Amino acid sequence: MTAQEEDNMPQQFEQPQAQQAATQEDDALATTQAAAQTESTDQADVLDDILDDIESALETNAEEYVNSFVQKGGE
């Protein structure tokens, strides 16, 4: 083995490690993005449920719903 071949060897080992680290970072990023997407979807579902409840209350008796927010005695 020549001196030049010996100098190249550490670089040969560094590339797979760098690629493995990049792959791990990509996997971690994908996992984080998936978790954020799931949380966002869950929050949207909760908001949709609240809006459905309000819509249902308004369809049933809008006047009673609005009057529940009116202050008594002009306060």
Backbone as a ProteinNet text record, in pm:
[ID]
protein_1_A
[PRIMARY]
MTAQEEDNMPQQFEQPQAQQAATQEDDALATTQAAAQTESTDQADVLDDILDDIESALETNAEEYVNSFVQKGGE
[TERTIARY]
85.2	0	90	57.5	138.3	95	176.1	143.6	17.3	-1.4	-121.6	-247.3	-240	-353.4	-385.7	-283.3	-305.6	-371.1	-334.7	-395.5	-542.8	-580.5	-718.4	-809.7	-756.8	-839	-929.4	-880.2	-971.9	-1088.2	-1063.8	-1171.1	-1275.4	-1230.7	-1324.1	-1418.1	-1369.7	-1453	-1540.8	-1498.9	-1575	-1702.9	-1699.8	-1816.8	-1937.4	-1924.8	-2043.1	-2094.1	-2003.3	-2046.1	-2121.2	-2071.2	-2139.2	-2275	-2280.7	-2407.9	-2504.9	-2453.1	-2538	-2590.1	-2506.3	-2549.8	-2655.3	-2635.5	-2734.1	-2865.8	-2859.1	-2980.1	-3053.6	-2979.4	-3040.6	-3105.9	-3040.1	-3098.2	-3224.8	-3222	-3340.4	-3454.8	-3423	-3525.2	-3584.7	-3498.6	-3545.4	-3633.9	-3594.7	-3673.9	-3808.9	-3810.2	-3935.5	-4027.5	-3970.8	-4049.8	-4108.4	-4029.3	-4075.8	-4186	-4168.5	-4270.2	-4399.4	-4388.5	-4507.4	-4581.7	-4507.1	-4569.6	-4637.9	-4574.4	-4634.1	-4760.6	-4757.4	-4874.5	-4989.2	-4958.7	-5060.6	-5120.2	-5036.1	-5084.4	-5171.4	-5129.9	-5206.5	-5342.8	-5344.1	-5469.4	-5559.7	-5502.5	-5580.6	-5641.6	-5564.2	-5615.7	-5726.4	-5711.9	-5814.9	-5943.2	-5929.2	-6046.2	-6119	-6044.1	-6104.8	-6177.5	-6115.3	-6177.6	-6304.8	-6299.8	-6418.3	-6531.8	-6498.5	-6600.7	-6665.6	-6585.2	-6639	-6730.6	-6685.2	-6767.8	-6897.1	-6892.3	-7013.4	-7110.1	-7057.8	-7142.9	-7210.7	-7135.9	-7193.2	-7299.5	-7269.7	-7366.3	-7493.5	-7477.9	-7593.1	-7676.9	-7610.8	-7683	-7757.4	-7695.4	-7760.5	-7879.6	-7868.3	-7979.1	-8096.7	-8067.4	-8172.7	-8244.7	-8170.2	-8233.9	-8133.8	-8125	-8027.2	-8053.5	-8180.4	-8212.6	-8166.5	-8190.8	-8148.5	-7995.5	-7929	-7782.5	-7725.6	-7781.6	-7733.9	-7766.4	-7885.4	-7925.5	-7838.1	-7775.6	-7688.3	-7563.2	-7532	-7415.5	-7451.3	-7579	-7622.5	-7609.4	-7551.1	-7533.5	-7667.1	-7689.1	-7812.9	-7797.8	-7901.9	-7903.1	-7814.9	-7782.3	-7705	-7561	-7506.6	-7367	-7270.1
-117.4	0	124	218.3	338.6	439.3	541.3	646.4	720.3	735.4	805.4	722.9	592	505.1	510.7	516.9	525.3	657	764.8	895.1	897	822.9	821.6	735.9	644	551	619.8	710.5	773.7	844.7	902.2	969.6	869.1	751.3	649.1	610	609.1	572.8	688.5	809.5	926.2	944	913.2	933.8	852.5	723	649.4	702.4	743.4	798.6	929	1012.6	1139.3	1113.1	1016.9	982.5	925.3	843.7	786	896	991	1101.8	1185.2	1208.8	1285.4	1209.5	1079	997.2	1001.4	994.1	1001.2	1137.2	1243.4	1377	1388.4	1332.8	1333.9	1256.4	1141.9	1061.9	1137.2	1203.2	1280.4	1396	1462.5	1572.8	1522.7	1410.1	1352.7	1315.1	1259.7	1222.8	1347	1450.9	1576.4	1638.4	1637.3	1693.4	1613.2	1482.2	1396.8	1423.7	1439.9	1468.7	1604.3	1703.1	1836.6	1832.4	1755.6	1742.9	1676	1573.1	1503.7	1597.5	1674.4	1769.3	1875.9	1924.7	2025.7	1970.5	1847.4	1782.9	1765	1725	1708.1	1840.5	1948.1	2079.7	2124.5	2096.6	2132	2054.2	1927.7	1846.3	1900.9	1943.5	2000.7	2130.1	2214.4	2339.6	2312.4	2214.9	2178.4	2131.9	2055.4	2009.1	2127.1	2224.4	2342.5	2420.8	2440.2	2513.4	2438.4	2306.7	2227.1	2243.5	2247.9	2269.2	2405.2	2507.3	2642.4	2644.3	2584.9	2581.1	2508.6	2399.4	2323.1	2406.2	2478.5	2562.8	2674.6	2732.5	2840.4	2788.3	2669.7	2611.9	2580.9	2537.7	2499.9	2621.8	2718.6	2834.8	2951	3022.1	3130.2	3242.6	3277.1	3389	3360.1	3240.2	3203	3205.9	3160.2	3157.9	3299.4	3389.8	3528.1	3596.2	3572.2	3634.7	3589.3	3473.5	3426.9	3514.1	3591.5	3679.2	3824.9	3858.3	3995.3	4022.9	4137.5	4173.5	4216.8	4180.3	4214.3	4350.8	4430.5	4558.5	4664.1	4651	4753.7	4763.6	4661.3	4663.4	4653.4
0	0	0	-85	-95.4	8.9	27.1	124.3	83.6	-46.5	-95.4	-63.7	-77.2	-46.4	102.1	186.3	329.5	367.2	299.4	326.5	288.2	187.5	140.3	227.6	300.4	377.2	478.8	561	656.7	586.7	471.9	399.9	352.7	316	271.7	385.1	505.4	619.1	664.4	640.7	683	601.7	475.8	390.9	438	462.4	509.7	642.9	730.9	859	838.3	748.9	721.3	658.2	567.6	505	607.4	698.5	802.8	895	930.4	1015.3	943.6	814.8	738	729.9	712.9	707.2	841.4	950.4	1083	1105.4	1060	1072.9	989.5	868.6	782.5	847	906.6	973.7	1092.6	1168.2	1283.3	1237.6	1130.4	1076.8	1027.6	959.2	909.5	1024.5	1130.7	1248.1	1313.9	1326.7	1386.8	1303.1	1171.6	1083.2	1089.9	1098.5	1107.6	1238.3	1346.9	1476.2	1473.8	1413.4	1403.2	1318.2	1210.6	1123.1	1199.1	1276.6	1354.8	1458.2	1526.4	1627.2	1562.2	1448.3	1376.3	1335.5	1288.5	1248.8	1370.5	1483.6	1606	1650.3	1643.9	1682.6	1588.2	1460.6	1363.3	1391.7	1429.6	1462.7	1585.2	1685.1	1806.1	1771	1691.2	1649.8	1568.9	1480	1402.4	1493.6	1597	1691.5	1764.3	1804.8	1873.6	1780.3	1657.9	1561	1530.2	1525.4	1504.2	1620.4	1744.2	1861.5	1855.7	1817.9	1807.4	1697.8	1585.4	1475.2	1516.9	1587.5	1635.3	1731.8	1822.7	1918.5	1846	1745.3	1670.4	1589.6	1535.3	1459.7	1550.9	1672.5	1766.6	1820.7	1872.6	1931.9	1933.3	1824.7	1810.2	1909.5	1929.6	2019.4	2161.6	2210.4	2345.8	2356.5	2254.1	2253.7	2261.3	2181.9	2181	2312.7	2365.7	2492.6	2608.7	2598.4	2706.5	2718.1	2612.8	2614.7	2644.3	2647.3	2672.7	2821.4	2856.1	2996	3055.8	3178.1	3249.6	3315.4	3313	3384	3319.9	3195.3	3125.5	3169.2	3227.4	3273.3	3158.7
[MASK]
+++++++++++++++++++++++++++++++++++++++++++++++++++++++++++++++++++++++++++

